C-alpha positions in Angstrom: 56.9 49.4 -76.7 57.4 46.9 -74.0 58.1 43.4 -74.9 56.3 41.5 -72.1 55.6 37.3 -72.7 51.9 36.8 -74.6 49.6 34.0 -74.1 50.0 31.9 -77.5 47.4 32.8 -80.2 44.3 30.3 -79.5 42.0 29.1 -82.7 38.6 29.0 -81.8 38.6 25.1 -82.7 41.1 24.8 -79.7 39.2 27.6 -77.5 38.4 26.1 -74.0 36.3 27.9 -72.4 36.7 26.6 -68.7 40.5 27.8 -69.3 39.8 31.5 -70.7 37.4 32.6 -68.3 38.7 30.3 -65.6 42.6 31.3 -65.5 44.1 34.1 -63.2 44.5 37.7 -64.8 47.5 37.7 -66.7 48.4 40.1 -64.1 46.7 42.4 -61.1 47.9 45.2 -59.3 50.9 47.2 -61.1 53.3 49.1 -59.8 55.4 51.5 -61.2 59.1 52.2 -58.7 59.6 55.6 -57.2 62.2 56.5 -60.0 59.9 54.8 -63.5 62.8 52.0 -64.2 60.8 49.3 -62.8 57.5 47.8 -62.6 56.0 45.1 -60.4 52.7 43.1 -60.5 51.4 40.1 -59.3 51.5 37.7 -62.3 50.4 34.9 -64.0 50.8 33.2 -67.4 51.6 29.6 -68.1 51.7 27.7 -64.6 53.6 30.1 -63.6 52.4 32.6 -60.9 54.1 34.8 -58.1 55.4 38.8 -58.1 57.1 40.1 -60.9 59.7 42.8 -61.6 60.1 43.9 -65.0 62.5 46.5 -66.0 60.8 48.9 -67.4 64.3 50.9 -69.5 65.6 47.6 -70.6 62.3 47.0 -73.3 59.9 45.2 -70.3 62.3 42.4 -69.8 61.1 40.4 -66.5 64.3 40.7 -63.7 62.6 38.5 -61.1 59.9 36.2 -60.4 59.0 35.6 -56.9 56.9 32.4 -57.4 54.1 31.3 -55.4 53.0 27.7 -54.6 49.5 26.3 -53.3 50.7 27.4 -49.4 52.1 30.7 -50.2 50.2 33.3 -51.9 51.6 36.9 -52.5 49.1 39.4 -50.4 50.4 42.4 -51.3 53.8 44.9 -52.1 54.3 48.1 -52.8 58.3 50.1 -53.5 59.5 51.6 -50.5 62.8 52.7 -52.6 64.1 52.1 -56.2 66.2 49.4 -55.0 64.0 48.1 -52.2 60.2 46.1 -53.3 58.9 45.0 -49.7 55.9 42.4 -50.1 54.0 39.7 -48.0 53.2 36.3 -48.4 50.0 34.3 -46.8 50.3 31.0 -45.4 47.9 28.8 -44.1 48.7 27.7 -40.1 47.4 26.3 -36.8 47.5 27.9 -33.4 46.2 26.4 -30.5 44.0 23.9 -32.6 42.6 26.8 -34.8 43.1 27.0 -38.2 44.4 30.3 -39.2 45.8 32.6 -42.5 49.2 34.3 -41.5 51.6 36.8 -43.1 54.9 37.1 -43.6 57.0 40.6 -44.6 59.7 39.9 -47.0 61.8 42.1 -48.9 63.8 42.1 -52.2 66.2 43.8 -54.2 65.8 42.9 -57.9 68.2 41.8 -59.4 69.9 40.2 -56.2 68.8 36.4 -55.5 67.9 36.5 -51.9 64.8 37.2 -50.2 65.1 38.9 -46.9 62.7 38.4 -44.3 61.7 41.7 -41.9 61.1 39.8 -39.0 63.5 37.5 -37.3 62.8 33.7 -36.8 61.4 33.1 -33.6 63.4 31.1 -30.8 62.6 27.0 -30.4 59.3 26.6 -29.2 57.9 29.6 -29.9 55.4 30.9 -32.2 56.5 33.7 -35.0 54.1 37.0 -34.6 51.1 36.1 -37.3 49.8 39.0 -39.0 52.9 40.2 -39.9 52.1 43.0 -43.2 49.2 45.1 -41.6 51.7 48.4 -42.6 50.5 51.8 -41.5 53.0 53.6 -43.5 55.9 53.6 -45.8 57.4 56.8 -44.0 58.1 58.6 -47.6 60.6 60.5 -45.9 62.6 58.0 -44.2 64.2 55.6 -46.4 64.9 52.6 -44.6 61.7 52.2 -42.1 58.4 51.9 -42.5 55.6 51.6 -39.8 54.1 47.7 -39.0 51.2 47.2 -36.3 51.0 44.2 -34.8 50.7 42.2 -31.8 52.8 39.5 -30.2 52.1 35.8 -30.3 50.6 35.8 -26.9 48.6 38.9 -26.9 45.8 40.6 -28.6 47.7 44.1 -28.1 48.7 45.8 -31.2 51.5 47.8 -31.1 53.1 50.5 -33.6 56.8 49.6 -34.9 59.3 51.2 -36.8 60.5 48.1 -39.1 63.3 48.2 -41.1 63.2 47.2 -44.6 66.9 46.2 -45.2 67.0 43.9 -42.6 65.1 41.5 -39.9 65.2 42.8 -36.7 65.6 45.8 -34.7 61.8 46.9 -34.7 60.9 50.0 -32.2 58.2 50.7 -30.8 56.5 53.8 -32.1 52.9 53.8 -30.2 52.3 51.2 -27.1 49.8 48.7 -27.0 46.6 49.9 -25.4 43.6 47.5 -24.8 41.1 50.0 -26.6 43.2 50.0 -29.8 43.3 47.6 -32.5 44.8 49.7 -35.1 46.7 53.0 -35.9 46.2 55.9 -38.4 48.8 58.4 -39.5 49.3 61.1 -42.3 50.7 60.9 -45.1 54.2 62.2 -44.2 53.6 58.6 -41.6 52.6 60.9 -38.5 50.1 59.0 -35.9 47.2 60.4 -35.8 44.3 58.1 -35.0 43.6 54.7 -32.8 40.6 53.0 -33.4 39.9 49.6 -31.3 37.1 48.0 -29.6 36.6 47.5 -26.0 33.7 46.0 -23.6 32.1 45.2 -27.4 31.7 49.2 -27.8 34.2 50.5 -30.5 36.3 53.5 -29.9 38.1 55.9 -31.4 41.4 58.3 -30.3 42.2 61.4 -32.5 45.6 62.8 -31.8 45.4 67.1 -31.3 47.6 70.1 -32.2 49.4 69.6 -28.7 50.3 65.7 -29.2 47.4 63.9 -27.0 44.8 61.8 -28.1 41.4 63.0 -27.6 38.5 60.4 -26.6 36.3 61.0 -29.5 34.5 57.9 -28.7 30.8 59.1 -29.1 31.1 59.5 -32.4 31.4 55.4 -33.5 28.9 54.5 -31.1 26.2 52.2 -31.6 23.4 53.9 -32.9 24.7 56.7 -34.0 25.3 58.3 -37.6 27.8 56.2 -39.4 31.7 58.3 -38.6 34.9 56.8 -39.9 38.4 58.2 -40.6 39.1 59.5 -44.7 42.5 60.6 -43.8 44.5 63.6 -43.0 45.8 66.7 -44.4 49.2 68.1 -42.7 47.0 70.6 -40.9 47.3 68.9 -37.2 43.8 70.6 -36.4 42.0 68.9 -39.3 40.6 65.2 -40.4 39.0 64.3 -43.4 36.2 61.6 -42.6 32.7 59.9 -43.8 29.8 60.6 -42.0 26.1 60.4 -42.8 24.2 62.7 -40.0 22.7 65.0 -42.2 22.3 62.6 -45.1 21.4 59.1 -46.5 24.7 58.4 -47.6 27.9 58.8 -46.8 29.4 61.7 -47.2 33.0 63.3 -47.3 33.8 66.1 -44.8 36.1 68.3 -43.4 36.6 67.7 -39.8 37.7 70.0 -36.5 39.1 67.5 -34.3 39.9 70.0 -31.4 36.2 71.2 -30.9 34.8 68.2 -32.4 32.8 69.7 -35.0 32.2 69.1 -38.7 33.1 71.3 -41.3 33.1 71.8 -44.9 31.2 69.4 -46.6 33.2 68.0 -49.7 31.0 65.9 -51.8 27.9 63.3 -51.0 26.1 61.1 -53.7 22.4 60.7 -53.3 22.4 56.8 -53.8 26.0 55.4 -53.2 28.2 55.5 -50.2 31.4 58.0 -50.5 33.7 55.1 -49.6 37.2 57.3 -49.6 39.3 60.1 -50.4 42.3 60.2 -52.7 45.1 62.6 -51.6 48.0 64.8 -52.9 51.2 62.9 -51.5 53.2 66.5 -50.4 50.8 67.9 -48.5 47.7 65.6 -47.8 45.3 67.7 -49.9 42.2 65.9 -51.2 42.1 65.1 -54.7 38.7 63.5 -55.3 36.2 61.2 -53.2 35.8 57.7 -54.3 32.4 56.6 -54.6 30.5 53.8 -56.7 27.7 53.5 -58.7 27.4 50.2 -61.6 31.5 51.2 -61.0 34.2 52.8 -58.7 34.2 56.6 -59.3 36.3 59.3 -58.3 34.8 62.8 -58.2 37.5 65.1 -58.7 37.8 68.6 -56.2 38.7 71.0 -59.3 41.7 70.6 -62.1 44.0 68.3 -61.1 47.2 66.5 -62.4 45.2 63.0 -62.4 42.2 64.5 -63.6 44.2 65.6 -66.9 46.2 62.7 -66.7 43.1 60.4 -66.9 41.3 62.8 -69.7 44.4 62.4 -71.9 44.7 58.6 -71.8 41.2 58.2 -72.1 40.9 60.5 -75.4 44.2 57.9 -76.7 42.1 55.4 -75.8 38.8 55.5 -76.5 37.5 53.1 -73.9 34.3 52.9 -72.0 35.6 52.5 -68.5 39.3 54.2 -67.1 40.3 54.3 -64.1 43.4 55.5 -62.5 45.5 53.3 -60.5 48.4 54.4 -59.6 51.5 57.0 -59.9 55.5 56.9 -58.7 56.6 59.5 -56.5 58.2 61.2 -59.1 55.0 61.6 -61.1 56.7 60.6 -64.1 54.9 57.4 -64.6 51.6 56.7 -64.2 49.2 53.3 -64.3 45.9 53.5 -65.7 43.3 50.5 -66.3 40.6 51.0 -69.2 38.3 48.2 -70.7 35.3 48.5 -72.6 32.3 47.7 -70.4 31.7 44.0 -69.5 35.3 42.9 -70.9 38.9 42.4 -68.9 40.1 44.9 -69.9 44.3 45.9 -69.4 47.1 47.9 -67.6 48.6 51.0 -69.3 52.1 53.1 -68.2 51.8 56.4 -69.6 55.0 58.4 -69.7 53.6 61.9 -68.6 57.0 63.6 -69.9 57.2 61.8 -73.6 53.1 61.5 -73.1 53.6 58.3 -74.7 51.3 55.4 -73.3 52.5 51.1 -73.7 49.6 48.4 -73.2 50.6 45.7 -71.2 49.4 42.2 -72.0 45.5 41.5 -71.3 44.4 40.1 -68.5 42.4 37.7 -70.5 44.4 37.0 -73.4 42.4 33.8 -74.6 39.3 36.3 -74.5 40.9 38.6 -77.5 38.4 38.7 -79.8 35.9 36.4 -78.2 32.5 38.0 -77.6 31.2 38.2 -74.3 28.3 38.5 -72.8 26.8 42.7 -72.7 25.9 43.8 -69.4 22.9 45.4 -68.3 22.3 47.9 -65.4 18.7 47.5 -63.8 16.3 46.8 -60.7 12.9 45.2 -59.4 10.7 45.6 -56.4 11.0 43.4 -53.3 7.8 42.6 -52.4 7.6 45.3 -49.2 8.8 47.9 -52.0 12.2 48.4 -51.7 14.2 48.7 -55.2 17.0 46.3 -55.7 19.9 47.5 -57.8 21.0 44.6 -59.8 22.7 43.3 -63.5 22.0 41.1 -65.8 24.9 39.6 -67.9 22.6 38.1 -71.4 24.3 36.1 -73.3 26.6 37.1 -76.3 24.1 37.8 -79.1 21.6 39.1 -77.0 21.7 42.8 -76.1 18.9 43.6 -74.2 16.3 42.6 -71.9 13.9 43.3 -74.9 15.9 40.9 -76.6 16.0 38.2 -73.6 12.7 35.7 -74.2 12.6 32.5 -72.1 16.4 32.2 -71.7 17.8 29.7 -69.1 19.0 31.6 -66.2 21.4 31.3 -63.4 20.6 33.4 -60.4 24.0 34.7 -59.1 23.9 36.6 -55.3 26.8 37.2 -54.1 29.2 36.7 -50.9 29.6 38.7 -48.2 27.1 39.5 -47.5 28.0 42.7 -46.6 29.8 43.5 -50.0 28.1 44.1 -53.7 28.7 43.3 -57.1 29.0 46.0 -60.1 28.6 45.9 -64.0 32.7 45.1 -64.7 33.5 42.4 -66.1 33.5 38.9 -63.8 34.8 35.8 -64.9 32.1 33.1 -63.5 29.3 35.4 -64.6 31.1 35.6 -68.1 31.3 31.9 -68.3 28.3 31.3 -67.9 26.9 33.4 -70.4 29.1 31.8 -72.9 27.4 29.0 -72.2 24.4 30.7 -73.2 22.8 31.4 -69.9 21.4 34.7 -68.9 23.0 35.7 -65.2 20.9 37.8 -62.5 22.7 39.6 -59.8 21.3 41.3 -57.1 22.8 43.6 -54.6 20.0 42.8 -51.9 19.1 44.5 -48.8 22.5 44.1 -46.5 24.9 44.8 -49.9 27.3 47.7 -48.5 27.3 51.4 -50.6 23.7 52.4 -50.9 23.2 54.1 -47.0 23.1 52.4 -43.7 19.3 52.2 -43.9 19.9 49.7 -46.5 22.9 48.0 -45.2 21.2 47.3 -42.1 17.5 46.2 -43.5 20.0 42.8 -43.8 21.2 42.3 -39.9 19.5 39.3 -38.6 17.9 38.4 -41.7 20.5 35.5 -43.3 17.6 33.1 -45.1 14.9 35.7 -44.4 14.4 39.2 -46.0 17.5 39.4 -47.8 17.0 36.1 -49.0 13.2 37.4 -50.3 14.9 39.5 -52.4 16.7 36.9 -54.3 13.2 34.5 -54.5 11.7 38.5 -55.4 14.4 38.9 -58.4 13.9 35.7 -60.0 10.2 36.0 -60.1 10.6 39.2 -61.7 12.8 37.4 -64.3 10.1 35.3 -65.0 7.4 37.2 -64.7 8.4 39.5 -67.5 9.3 36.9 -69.5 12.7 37.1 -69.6 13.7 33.5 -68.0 12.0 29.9 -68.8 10.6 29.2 -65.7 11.4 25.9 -66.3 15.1 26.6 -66.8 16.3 28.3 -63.9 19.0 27.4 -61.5 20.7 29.0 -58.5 24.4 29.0 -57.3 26.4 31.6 -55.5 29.5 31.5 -53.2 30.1 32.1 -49.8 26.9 33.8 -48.3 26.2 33.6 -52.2 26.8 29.6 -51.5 24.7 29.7 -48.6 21.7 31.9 -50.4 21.4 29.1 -53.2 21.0 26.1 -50.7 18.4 28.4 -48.8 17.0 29.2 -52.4 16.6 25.1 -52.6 14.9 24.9 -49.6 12.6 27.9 -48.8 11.2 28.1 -52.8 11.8 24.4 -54.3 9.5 24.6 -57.1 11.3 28.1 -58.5 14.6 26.1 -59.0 15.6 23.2 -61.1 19.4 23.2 -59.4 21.3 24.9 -56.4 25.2 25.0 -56.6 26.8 26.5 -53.7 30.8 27.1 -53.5 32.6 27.9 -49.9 29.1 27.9 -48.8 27.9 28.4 -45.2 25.3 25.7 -44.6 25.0 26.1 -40.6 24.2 29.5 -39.0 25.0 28.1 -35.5 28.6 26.8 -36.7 29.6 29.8 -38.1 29.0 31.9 -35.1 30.7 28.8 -32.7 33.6 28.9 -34.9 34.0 32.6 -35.2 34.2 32.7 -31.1 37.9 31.2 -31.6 39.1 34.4 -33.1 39.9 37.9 -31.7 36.5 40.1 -32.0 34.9 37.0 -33.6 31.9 37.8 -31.2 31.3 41.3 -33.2 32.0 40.3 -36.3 28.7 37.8 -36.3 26.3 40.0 -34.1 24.5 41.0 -37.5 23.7 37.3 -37.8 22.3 36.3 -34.4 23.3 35.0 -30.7 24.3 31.4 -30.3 21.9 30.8 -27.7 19.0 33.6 -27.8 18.3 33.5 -31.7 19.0 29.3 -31.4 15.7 28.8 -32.8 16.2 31.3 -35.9 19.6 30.2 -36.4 18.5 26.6 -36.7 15.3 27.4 -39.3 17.7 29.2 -41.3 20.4 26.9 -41.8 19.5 24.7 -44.8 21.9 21.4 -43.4 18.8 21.6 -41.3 16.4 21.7 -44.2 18.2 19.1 -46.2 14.9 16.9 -46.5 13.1 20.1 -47.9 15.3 20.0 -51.1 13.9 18.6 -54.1 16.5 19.8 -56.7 20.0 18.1 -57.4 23.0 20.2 -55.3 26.6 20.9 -56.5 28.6 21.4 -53.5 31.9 22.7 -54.3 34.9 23.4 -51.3 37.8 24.6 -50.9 40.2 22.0 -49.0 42.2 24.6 -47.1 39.0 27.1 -47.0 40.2 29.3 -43.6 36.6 31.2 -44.6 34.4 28.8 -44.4 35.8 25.6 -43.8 35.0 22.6 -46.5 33.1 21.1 -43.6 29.8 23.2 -43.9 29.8 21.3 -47.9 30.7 17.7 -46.5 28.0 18.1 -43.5 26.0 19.3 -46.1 26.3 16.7 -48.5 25.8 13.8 -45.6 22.1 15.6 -44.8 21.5 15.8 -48.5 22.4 12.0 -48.6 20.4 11.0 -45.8 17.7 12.6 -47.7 18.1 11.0 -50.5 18.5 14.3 -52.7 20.7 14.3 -55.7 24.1 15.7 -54.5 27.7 16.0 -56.0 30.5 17.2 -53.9 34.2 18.4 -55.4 36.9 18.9 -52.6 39.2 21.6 -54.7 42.5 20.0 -53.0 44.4 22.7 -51.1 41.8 25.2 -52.6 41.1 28.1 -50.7 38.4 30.7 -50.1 38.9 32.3 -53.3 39.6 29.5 -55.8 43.0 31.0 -56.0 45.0 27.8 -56.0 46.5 26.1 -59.0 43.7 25.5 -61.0 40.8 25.0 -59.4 39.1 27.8 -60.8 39.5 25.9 -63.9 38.2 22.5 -62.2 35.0 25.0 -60.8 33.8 25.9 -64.1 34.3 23.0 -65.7 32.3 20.9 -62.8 29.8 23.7 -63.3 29.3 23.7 -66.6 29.0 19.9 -66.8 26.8 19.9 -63.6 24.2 22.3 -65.8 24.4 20.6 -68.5 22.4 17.9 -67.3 20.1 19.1 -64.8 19.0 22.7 -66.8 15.8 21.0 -68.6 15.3 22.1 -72.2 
């Protein structure tokens, strides 16, 4: 058994609830080293936060922390050797009067104190490149490069570099820059094999052939035509694995012919979700299974496989409601699983495939052991032009189902994105709130990603409008069958979830007793003028509306606007170092609300960032919230 640090036992006279639920995972994304001594995750326990090595044959003791501080976050890391763990950092930064997020590629050998950076400093006066970790391979056959796109400070060209990972310096250039490429695609022996880009606002799309030349392939990613995206590659030079939905609803996985352009084999489709990508045998590229989601992420398997019986046997051990694989070495010695019962944390497991022994590592909650938690409960409504809304309800512990549920307050809960979705796992804010006794609705409305195109795009152009109908829709249907006081429900969401409260507030006053928006866009207009300073910024926000045509719709449907139209008291949390959405959309806000003379709070999380991922202001969050409800949720 591994001896990894636990949380201290907590007595439910001391229990905090703002702490438990408001704390980062005790640790996220394991990784086991190519040869099963080590294991590194990002961690955090105790103030204490950063990447940490433990070593896995000397009884879990940690070997390294790599701390982080409110400017540096760990993004991500991942072994390239069993003596080599190559990571990144984010920063936040300014370039030409823009604020920006960059990255920086560091390496570490544990057990040795320095960090090495993989990109030498940049001469006086000028700029180091920004986007520095956007790795297209970790060449399993070469130990000392991997492949790093990127562009230089004073282009928008991305090119394709061999970096080395033992040193800064010395990076070659593998594929040129081209003006229709963005990004590169390879195998996964780390063989090019794809550039996708975007040129004249059209995308565009370059497969590589048996005979070494990229083929214009174009057509297939253009607008208005069925969805088509790269899955990934087998070593056969004459084949692509990729998503496409002409001949159904969804997304499905295929086999692809790239020399005649034609489809093949079909591998697997879902009627209702998405297939959103393919997991692969590392020799030779062969497809394992096809991710895809439904209340969770799902992997179909493609026959008997080694993770298939891997994931059958920890699950027996286990007995848990939810596993789900994460992760194996090289080797295939070691593998990392995550299981949970459904609508709790959950933890990380290593199981030993050889001894077919399995450790626990520490929860991810540990202040939650033993507390109950609110049960989760998969459902839908009706918008009011018919179309069904997938959504959850998270009741509060004690109550365990909708039967159950009579005139509970509720907090209506979209989310951000909004081209993103929630699912029934466990999620911290939703969790807290039910432990305060409130009943949460979620919605994936019309615009969420992974139910079809048809009902991704029902959402373009329709911030405040349609997809915000089938928020007002949802909580109707809460009261209407008599599961929320009508008297007793609030709404509060971040980012576009931010922005869909204050809308709630405006467009449907009497439906709401309280809006609370975090990171949340409160002017259409100023997030398409600020998006303009960055590189496809223009494309990115075409699903919202033009600056100048749409000026008009843009305007209606921003509620800084509206702010005379709200009659409910507003919560405006923000992130001080938000590169998202910046903390000004919540000050701007809070002036109109003033001016107004509408009950408004505003909390500047200092140095906080899009995520509430800084010190701990998720902490500060939920305990503003919590107060914040307590007053204006009428009993």
């Amino acid at each position: 058994m591994l001896s990894f640090v636990a949380a201290a036992f907590v007595s439910a006279a001391s229990f905090d609830p703002a702490v438990a639920f408001g704390r980062m995972p005790y640790m996220t994304r394991v990784e086991v080293s190519p040869n099963g001594e080590r294991l590194a995750a990002i961690y955090s326990n105790d103030g204490q936060n950063g990447l940490l090595i433990y070593e896995l044959a000397d009884n879990g003791i940690a070997n390294r922390l790599i701390g982080e501080t409110e400017n540096l976050k760990i993004r991500r890391f991942s072994w390239k050797r069993d003596d080599r763990l190559v990571f990144s950092v984010a920063v936040p930064s300014n370039r030409y009067g823009t604020a920006t997020v960059e990255t920086r590629l560091l390496a570490v050998t544990p057990g040795e104190p320095d960090i090495d950076p993989l990109f030498k400093k940049p001469h006086k006066g000028d700029m180091p490149v920004q986007l520095q970790d956007r790795i297209v391979s970790y060449l399993p056959n070469d130990p000392k490069h991997i492949l790093v796109e990127y562009s230089s400070p004073y282009s928008n060209d991305v090119s394709l570099y061999s970096v080395k990972v033992d040193r800064a310096g010395g990076h070659k250039v593998v594929s040129g820059a081209r003006a229709d490429s963005r990004h590169f695609i390879t195998d996964m022996q780390g063989n090019v094999r794809a550039r996708i880009g975007l040129s004249d606002g059209r995308r565009r799309l370059f497969l590589m052939t048996a005979e070494g030349k990229f083929k214009d392939v174009s057509h297939r990613v253009a607008a208005g035509e069925p969805r088509f995206s790269i899955a990934g590659f087998p070593n056969n030079p004459t084949k692509a694995f990729v998503l496409s939905d002409h001949e159904t609803s969804t997304l499905a996985l295929y086999v692809y012919n790239i020399d005649d352009d034609t489809f093949g084999e079909q591998l697997f489709s879902h009627p209702t979700s998405d297939v959103t990508g393919i997991h692969q045998r590392r020799s030779d590229g062969a497809a394992y299974g096809a991710y895809f989601a439904e209340d969770e992420w799902n992997i179909h398997y493609f026959g008997e496989n080694i993770i298939q019986d891997l994931k059958q046997s920890v699950g027996g051990a286990l007995g848990a409601d939810e596993i789900s694989y994460k992760g194996m070495n090289p080797q295939e010695t070691m593998a990392v699983f995550w299981a949970a019962d459904r609508g709790r944390p959950g933890q990380y497991y290593i199981y030993d495939i050889e001894a077919s022994q399995i450790t626990a590592l520490p929860a991810l909650y540990p202040e939650l052991d033993g507390i109950a938690l609110g049960r989760v409960i998969s459902t839908s409504y009706k918008a009011r032009d018919g179309l069904s809304i997938p959504a959850f309800v998270t009741l509060p512990p004690g109550v365990r189902s909708l039967e159950q549920a009579k005139d509970l307050p509720f907090i209506v809960h979209p989310h951000g994105g909004p081209n993103a979705r929630d699912y029934a796992g466990f999620d911290w804010m939703t969790q807290y709130l039910a432990h305060l006794g409130y009943g949460v609705l979620q919605m994936n409305f019309r615009g969420s990603t992974g139910y079809g195109a048809e009902f991704q795009n029902a959402g373009n152009r329709q911030w405040g409008q349609a997809m915000q109908d089938d928020i007002t829709d949802g909580t109707q249907w809460l009261i209407k069958n008599g599961y929320a006081d009508a008297d007793r429900v609030g709404i509060m969401g971040a980012s576009y979830g931010g922005y869909a409260a204050l809308m709630g507030a405006v467009k449907t006053p009497d439906l709401f007793n309280c809006a609370i928006s975090i990171n949340g866009v409160s002017s259409l207009p100023q997030v398409i003028e600020d998006e303009k300073d960055y590189t496809d910024g223009k494309y990115r926000t075409q699903h919202i509306g033009r600056l100048w045509s749409d000026r008009r719709m843009l305007r209606e449907n921003s509620p800084r606007y509206r702010a005379d139209e709200i009659s409910v008291p507003v919560l405006l949390i923000a992130g001080e170092d938000d590169r998202v959405v910046p903390d000004s959309h919540s000050t701007r806000m809070h002036t109109a609300l003033k001016r107004a003379d509408v009950q408004s709070e505003l909390v500047i999380l200092p140095e906080g960032s899009h995520s509430l991922n800084v010190g701990d202001n998720r902490i500060t969050a939920l305990r503003t919230i919590g107060n914040f409800l307590g007053q204006c949720q009428r009993s």
